[in-house]
CSV table of C-alpha atoms in Angstrom, one decimal:
chain,number,residue,atom,x,y,z
A,1,MET,CA,-14.4,12.8,-6.3
A,2,LYS,CA,-13.6,11.9,-9.8
A,3,ASN,CA,-9.9,12.0,-8.5
A,4,THR,CA,-10.0,11.4,-5.1
A,5,VAL,CA,-8.1,8.7,-3.5
A,6,VAL,CA,-8.6,7.3,-0.3
A,7,THR,CA,-6.6,5.4,2.1
A,8,VAL,CA,-7.5,3.1,5.5
A,9,GLY,CA,-4.1,1.6,7.6
A,10,ARG,CA,-0.9,2.1,9.9
A,11,VAL,CA,1.9,5.3,9.5
A,12,SER,CA,4.1,4.9,11.1
A,13,ILE,CA,7.8,6.5,12.0
A,14,ASP,CA,10.7,4.1,9.4
A,15,LEU,CA,14.1,4.4,10.1
A,16,TYR,CA,16.4,2.6,7.2
A,17,GLY,CA,19.8,1.6,8.0
A,18,LEU,CA,22.1,3.2,5.0
A,19,GLU,CA,24.3,-0.3,4.5
A,20,ALA,CA,23.9,-2.2,2.3
A,21,GLY,CA,23.8,-6.0,4.0
A,22,ALA,CA,23.8,-5.1,7.8
A,23,SER,CA,22.0,-6.7,9.7
A,24,PHE,CA,19.9,-5.5,13.3
A,25,GLY,CA,23.1,-6.5,15.5
A,26,SER,CA,26.0,-4.6,13.9
A,27,GLU,CA,27.6,-1.2,13.7
A,28,GLN,CA,24.0,1.2,11.7
A,29,THR,CA,23.1,4.4,10.5
A,30,PHE,CA,19.2,6.0,9.8
A,31,SER,CA,17.9,7.8,7.4
A,32,LYS,CA,14.5,9.1,8.8
A,33,SER,CA,11.4,8.7,6.5
A,34,VAL,CA,6.9,8.1,6.3
A,35,GLY,CA,6.0,5.3,6.7
A,36,GLY,CA,2.9,2.5,6.7
A,37,SER,CA,2.2,1.3,3.4
A,38,PRO,CA,-1.3,3.4,2.8
A,39,SER,CA,0.0,6.3,4.2
A,40,ASN,CA,3.4,5.7,2.1
A,41,VAL,CA,0.4,4.3,-1.7
A,42,ALA,CA,-1.6,7.9,-0.5
A,43,VAL,CA,2.3,9.5,-1.5
A,44,ALA,CA,2.7,8.4,-4.2
A,45,ALA,CA,-1.0,9.4,-5.8
A,46,ALA,CA,-1.2,13.0,-4.6
A,47,LYS,CA,2.7,12.9,-6.4
A,48,LEU,CA,0.8,11.7,-9.4
A,49,GLY,CA,-1.2,14.5,-8.8
A,50,ASN,CA,-4.9,13.2,-7.2
A,51,HIS,CA,-6.5,14.2,-4.4
A,52,ALA,CA,-5.2,11.5,-1.6
A,53,VAL,CA,-6.9,11.4,1.5
A,54,LEU,CA,-5.1,8.8,3.9
A,55,LEU,CA,-7.8,7.6,6.7
A,56,THR,CA,-5.1,7.1,9.9
A,57,LYS,CA,-4.6,8.4,13.0
A,58,VAL,CA,-1.0,9.6,14.8
A,59,GLY,CA,0.2,9.9,18.4
A,60,SER,CA,-0.1,13.7,19.7
A,61,ASP,CA,4.4,13.7,19.3
A,62,ALA,CA,6.8,14.7,17.9
A,63,LEU,CA,6.9,12.4,15.7
A,64,GLY,CA,3.7,12.2,15.4
A,65,GLN,CA,3.8,15.5,14.4
A,66,TYR,CA,6.5,15.9,11.5
A,67,ILE,CA,3.8,13.2,9.9
A,68,VAL,CA,1.3,15.1,8.8
A,69,ASN,CA,4.0,18.1,8.3
A,70,LYS,CA,5.4,16.0,6.2
A,71,LEU,CA,2.4,15.0,4.7
A,72,ASN,CA,0.8,18.4,3.9
A,73,SER,CA,4.0,19.1,2.2
A,74,TRP,CA,3.4,16.1,-0.5
A,75,ASN,CA,-0.2,17.7,-1.3
A,76,VAL,CA,-2.1,14.5,1.0
A,77,ASP,CA,-5.1,15.6,2.4
A,78,THR,CA,-4.7,15.1,6.1
A,79,LYS,CA,-8.0,16.3,7.2
A,80,TYR,CA,-8.8,13.0,8.4
A,81,VAL,CA,-5.4,12.2,10.0
A,82,THR,CA,-5.4,13.1,14.1
A,83,SER,CA,-3.7,12.4,17.0
A,84,GLU,CA,-4.3,10.3,20.2
A,85,PRO,CA,-4.1,12.0,22.7
A,86,ASN,CA,-1.9,8.9,25.0
A,87,GLY,CA,-0.1,7.9,22.3
A,88,LEU,CA,3.0,7.3,21.2
A,89,THR,CA,4.1,7.1,17.0
A,90,PRO,CA,4.9,3.3,16.2
A,91,VAL,CA,8.9,3.8,14.8
A,92,VAL,CA,9.5,0.8,12.0
A,93,LEU,CA,13.0,-0.2,12.1
A,94,ALA,CA,14.7,-1.2,8.2
A,95,ALA,CA,17.7,-2.7,7.7
A,96,LEU,CA,18.7,-3.4,4.2
A,97,ASP,CA,19.6,-7.3,4.6
A,98,PRO,CA,19.6,-8.4,1.7
A,99,PRO,CA,18.1,-4.9,0.6
A,100,GLU,CA,15.7,-7.2,-1.7
A,101,ASP,CA,13.6,-8.3,0.8
A,102,PRO,CA,14.6,-5.7,3.9
A,103,LYS,CA,14.4,-7.1,7.7
A,104,LEU,CA,11.7,-4.9,9.7
A,105,ILE,CA,10.9,-4.6,14.0
A,106,PHE,CA,7.8,-2.6,14.6
A,107,HIS,CA,8.2,-0.4,17.8
A,108,ARG,CA,3.9,-0.4,17.9
A,109,GLN,CA,1.8,0.4,21.2
A,110,PRO,CA,-0.3,-2.3,21.6
A,111,ASN,CA,-3.5,-0.2,20.6
A,112,ALA,CA,-1.1,2.0,18.3
A,113,PRO,CA,-3.1,5.3,17.4
A,114,ASP,CA,-3.4,3.8,13.8
A,115,THR,CA,-5.7,1.0,15.2
A,116,THR,CA,-8.0,3.1,16.5
A,117,ILE,CA,-10.3,4.8,14.1
A,118,VAL,CA,-14.0,5.4,14.8
A,119,ALA,CA,-16.8,5.1,11.8
A,120,ASN,CA,-18.3,7.7,12.3
A,121,SER,CA,-15.4,10.6,13.4
A,122,VAL,CA,-15.4,9.8,8.8
A,123,PRO,CA,-18.0,11.8,6.3
A,124,THR,CA,-19.9,8.5,4.6
A,125,ALA,CA,-20.5,10.5,1.1
A,126,LEU,CA,-16.5,10.1,1.3
A,127,ILE,CA,-16.1,6.8,1.8
A,128,ASP,CA,-19.4,6.2,-0.8
A,129,ASP,CA,-17.7,8.7,-3.2
A,130,CYS,CA,-14.5,9.0,-3.5
A,131,ALA,CA,-13.1,6.8,-7.5
A,132,VAL,CA,-10.7,4.1,-5.5
A,133,PHE,CA,-10.7,3.5,-1.7
A,134,TRP,CA,-7.9,1.4,-1.1
A,135,MET,CA,-8.1,-0.7,1.8
A,136,SER,CA,-4.3,-2.7,3.9
A,137,GLY,CA,-4.5,-5.3,4.9
A,138,CYS,CA,-3.2,-4.8,8.1
A,139,ALA,CA,-6.2,-2.3,8.9
A,140,LEU,CA,-8.1,-5.5,9.1
A,141,SER,CA,-6.5,-6.8,12.1
A,142,HIS,CA,-6.8,-4.7,15.4
A,143,GLY,CA,-9.2,-2.9,17.9
A,144,GLU,CA,-11.9,0.2,16.8
A,145,THR,CA,-10.0,0.5,13.3
A,146,ALA,CA,-10.2,-3.2,11.7
A,147,LYS,CA,-14.2,-2.5,12.2
A,148,SER,CA,-13.7,1.0,11.4
A,149,SER,CA,-12.2,-0.9,7.7
A,150,MET,CA,-14.9,-4.1,7.7
A,151,GLN,CA,-17.8,-1.6,8.5
A,152,TRP,CA,-16.9,0.7,5.4
A,153,LEU,CA,-16.2,-2.2,2.9
A,154,GLN,CA,-19.3,-3.3,3.8
A,155,GLN,CA,-20.6,0.2,2.3
A,156,ARG,CA,-18.5,0.0,-0.3
A,157,SER,CA,-20.1,-3.2,-1.3
A,158,ARG,CA,-17.9,-4.0,-5.0
A,159,LYS,CA,-18.9,-0.8,-5.8
A,160,GLN,CA,-16.0,0.2,-8.5
A,161,HIS,CA,-12.2,0.7,-8.1
A,162,THR,CA,-12.9,-1.0,-4.7
A,163,VAL,CA,-8.6,-2.1,-3.6
A,164,ILE,CA,-7.6,-4.3,-1.2
A,165,ASP,CA,-3.9,-4.3,-1.0
A,166,LEU,CA,-3.5,-8.0,0.3
A,167,ASP,CA,0.0,-6.7,2.7
A,168,TYR,CA,-0.2,-9.8,4.9
A,169,ARG,CA,2.4,-8.9,8.4
A,170,PRO,CA,3.5,-11.6,10.9
A,171,SER,CA,2.9,-9.9,13.3
A,172,PHE,CA,0.4,-7.8,13.1
A,173,TRP,CA,-1.9,-10.8,14.0
A,174,ALA,CA,-2.6,-13.9,16.4
A,175,SER,CA,-2.0,-16.3,13.8
A,176,LYS,CA,-2.1,-17.1,9.4
A,177,ASP,CA,-5.3,-18.5,10.1
A,178,ASP,CA,-6.5,-14.8,11.3
A,179,ALA,CA,-5.7,-12.5,9.4
A,180,GLY,CA,-6.9,-14.7,6.6
A,181,VAL,CA,-10.2,-15.2,7.6
A,182,ALA,CA,-10.0,-11.4,7.4
A,183,ALA,CA,-8.8,-11.2,4.4
A,184,ARG,CA,-11.6,-13.2,3.3
A,185,ALA,CA,-14.2,-11.3,4.9
A,186,ALA,CA,-12.5,-7.9,2.9
A,187,ILE,CA,-12.0,-10.0,-0.3
A,188,ALA,CA,-15.6,-10.3,-0.5
A,189,HIS,CA,-16.7,-6.5,-1.0
A,190,CYS,CA,-13.7,-5.7,-2.7
A,191,SER,CA,-13.8,-5.5,-6.9
A,192,VAL,CA,-10.6,-5.3,-7.4
A,193,VAL,CA,-7.3,-7.5,-5.0
A,194,VAL,CA,-4.1,-7.1,-5.6
A,195,GLY,CA,-1.3,-9.5,-3.7
A,196,ASN,CA,2.1,-11.2,-3.4
A,197,ARG,CA,1.8,-14.5,-3.3
A,198,THR,CA,2.1,-15.3,-0.3
A,199,GLU,CA,-0.2,-12.6,0.8
A,200,CYS,CA,-2.1,-14.4,-1.2
A,201,GLU,CA,-1.5,-18.5,0.1
A,202,MET,CA,-2.8,-17.1,3.3
A,203,ALA,CA,-5.8,-15.0,2.1
A,204,ILE,CA,-6.8,-18.4,0.2
A,205,GLY,CA,-4.7,-21.2,-0.1
A,206,LEU,CA,-3.0,-21.0,-3.1
A,207,THR,CA,0.2,-19.7,-5.2
A,208,ASP,CA,-0.5,-20.9,-8.1
A,209,PRO,CA,-0.8,-17.7,-10.3
A,210,ASP,CA,-3.3,-18.0,-12.7
A,211,GLN,CA,-5.6,-19.9,-9.9
A,212,ILE,CA,-5.1,-17.1,-7.4
A,213,ALA,CA,-6.3,-15.2,-10.6
A,214,ASP,CA,-9.0,-17.4,-11.0
A,215,LYS,CA,-10.8,-17.6,-7.8
A,216,PHE,CA,-10.5,-13.6,-7.3
A,217,LEU,CA,-12.4,-13.8,-10.7
A,218,ALA,CA,-15.1,-15.8,-8.9
A,219,ASP,CA,-15.9,-14.7,-6.1
A,220,GLY,CA,-16.6,-11.8,-7.8
A,221,ALA,CA,-13.4,-9.0,-8.1
A,222,THR,CA,-13.7,-7.5,-11.3
A,223,LEU,CA,-10.2,-6.9,-11.4
A,224,ALA,CA,-7.0,-9.8,-10.6
A,225,ILE,CA,-3.1,-8.0,-9.3
A,226,VAL,CA,-0.7,-10.7,-8.4
A,227,LYS,CA,2.8,-9.5,-7.8
A,228,LEU,CA,5.9,-12.5,-8.8
A,229,GLY,CA,9.2,-10.4,-7.2
A,230,ALA,CA,11.6,-11.0,-9.4
A,231,GLN,CA,9.0,-12.5,-12.6
A,232,GLY,CA,6.9,-9.5,-12.7
A,233,VAL,CA,3.2,-9.0,-11.7
A,234,MET,CA,0.0,-9.8,-13.6
A,235,LEU,CA,-3.2,-8.5,-13.9
A,236,ALA,CA,-6.1,-10.8,-14.9
A,237,THR,CA,-10.0,-9.9,-15.8
A,238,ARG,CA,-12.2,-12.1,-16.8
A,239,GLU,CA,-11.6,-10.9,-20.5
A,240,GLU,CA,-8.2,-10.2,-20.5
A,241,ARG,CA,-4.6,-11.6,-18.8
A,242,ILE,CA,-1.4,-10.1,-19.7
A,243,ARG,CA,1.8,-10.3,-17.2
A,244,ILE,CA,5.1,-7.8,-17.3
A,245,ALA,CA,8.4,-8.5,-17.0
A,246,PRO,CA,10.4,-6.4,-13.9
A,247,LEU,CA,12.6,-3.6,-15.2
A,248,LYS,CA,16.4,-4.1,-15.1
A,249,ILE,CA,16.9,-1.5,-12.6
A,250,LYS,CA,20.2,-1.8,-10.0
A,251,LEU,CA,18.0,-1.7,-6.4
A,252,VAL,CA,19.1,0.5,-3.2
A,253,CYS,CA,15.6,-1.3,-1.0
A,254,GLY,CA,12.7,-3.4,-1.8
A,255,LEU,CA,10.4,-1.8,0.5
A,256,GLY,CA,8.6,1.2,-1.0
A,257,SER,CA,8.1,-0.8,-4.5
A,258,GLY,CA,5.2,-1.9,-3.4
A,259,ASP,CA,3.6,0.5,-2.5
A,260,ALA,CA,5.0,3.2,-5.5
A,261,PHE,CA,2.9,0.6,-7.7
A,262,GLY,CA,0.1,0.9,-5.3
A,263,GLY,CA,-0.1,4.6,-6.5
A,264,ALA,CA,0.2,4.3,-9.8
A,265,LEU,CA,-2.3,1.3,-9.9
A,266,ALA,CA,-5.7,3.4,-8.2
A,267,HIS,CA,-3.9,6.6,-10.8
A,268,GLY,CA,-4.6,4.4,-13.7
A,269,LEU,CA,-7.4,3.2,-11.9
A,270,ILE,CA,-8.8,7.3,-12.6
A,271,ASN,CA,-7.6,7.9,-15.2
A,272,ASN,CA,-9.2,4.9,-17.4
A,273,TRP,CA,-6.3,2.5,-18.6
A,274,SER,CA,-5.8,-1.0,-20.1
A,275,ILE,CA,-5.4,-3.7,-17.2
A,276,ARG,CA,-1.4,-2.8,-19.4
A,277,GLU,CA,-1.1,1.0,-19.5
A,278,ILE,CA,-2.5,0.4,-15.9
A,279,GLY,CA,0.4,-2.0,-15.1
A,280,GLU,CA,3.3,-1.3,-17.0
A,281,PHE,CA,2.9,2.1,-16.1
A,282,ALA,CA,3.3,0.9,-12.0
A,283,ASN,CA,5.3,-1.3,-11.9
A,284,ALA,CA,7.4,1.2,-13.8
A,285,ALA,CA,6.9,3.1,-10.0
A,286,GLY,CA,7.7,0.2,-8.2
A,287,ALA,CA,11.0,0.0,-9.8
A,288,PHE,CA,11.9,3.7,-9.9
A,289,VAL,CA,11.5,3.2,-6.1
A,290,ALA,CA,13.1,0.3,-6.1
A,291,THR,CA,15.6,2.6,-6.4
A,292,LYS,CA,15.8,4.8,-3.5
A,293,LEU,CA,16.0,4.4,0.1
A,294,THR,CA,13.3,5.2,1.5
A,295,CYS,CA,9.9,4.7,0.3
A,296,ALA,CA,7.7,7.7,0.9
A,297,ASP,CA,9.7,10.4,0.1
A,298,ALA,CA,11.2,8.4,-2.7
A,299,MET,CA,7.7,8.5,-4.7
A,300,PRO,CA,7.6,10.7,-8.4
A,301,THR,CA,5.5,12.7,-9.9
A,302,GLU,CA,4.6,12.0,-13.7
A,303,ALA,CA,6.5,13.9,-15.2
A,304,ILE,CA,10.0,12.0,-13.2
A,305,LEU,CA,8.1,8.5,-13.9
A,306,ARG,CA,8.0,8.8,-17.4
A,307,SER,CA,11.4,10.1,-18.1
A,308,PHE,CA,12.3,7.1,-16.7
A,309,ILE,CA,10.3,4.6,-18.1
A,310,SER,CA,12.2,6.9,-21.5
A,311,ASP,CA,15.0,5.8,-20.0
A,312,GLN,CA,14.1,1.6,-19.5
A,313,SER,CA,13.9,2.0,-23.4
A,314,GLN,CA,9.5,1.3,-22.6
A,315,THR,CA,7.2,2.1,-24.4
A,316,ILE,CA,3.4,3.9,-22.5
A,317,LYS,CA,0.9,5.4,-23.8
């Protein structure tokens, strides 16, 4: 499974407000897409030419079937995207208020289908042998999926390219403290930790990028990635530490950038790129998707992304 990326966690129908600056209290029109961070990461990795396997569940409704059909059209492996007979597919509304940090409303059942994934429904070999195992922090928040996620992380036990994307959404958690406890338990089994400063503060109580990287590396990670928003991104190993500056773009929607970054990161890990190559490529992927409205639909192929990088006068070997 040399080019297999496995991602775990939530999936939804995302409805994007088309009017920049319009709040939910305003008149709005919406565009429909597939969403959920780990689902977007799977799409991003698949569009870059990898075998992306998504572990999630949808409702037994027309929206769930729409998601499966779209994932198949993007060459995401949907063998383990199953339906929950009594469940409803979650819906998320996004208002571009402001576009760089859209406001979200999550319409989810307390036991949404993607919280009911049972570990024994997935072959042990898939978890053990995939090249990149990508865990979303929200997958640790509730239900059978939380139990299965921790079981799979323990099974991987810091195997190379076992990734935790902290992916902190407060509405998924009873408290910030609960989220932090779960994040630290997951980090203990991961070789790669990814988060922005807010997420890292939730997990380990630190906001300084260098201190964050030092802590993750001291605790056993081999690669720490701290997203810095308008200041770009920092990548750190025990031997090297670099910062990648943000690209200058005309931003449309900031929602999909992190997931595009994630898919490109997985692509770089699979291809054994240097952390600078990974950082520049993933940073560009995030910037590209930020120029589009939606997330999954906007994920670029490698050819499209290389062309975008060339247009941005960046040099990536």
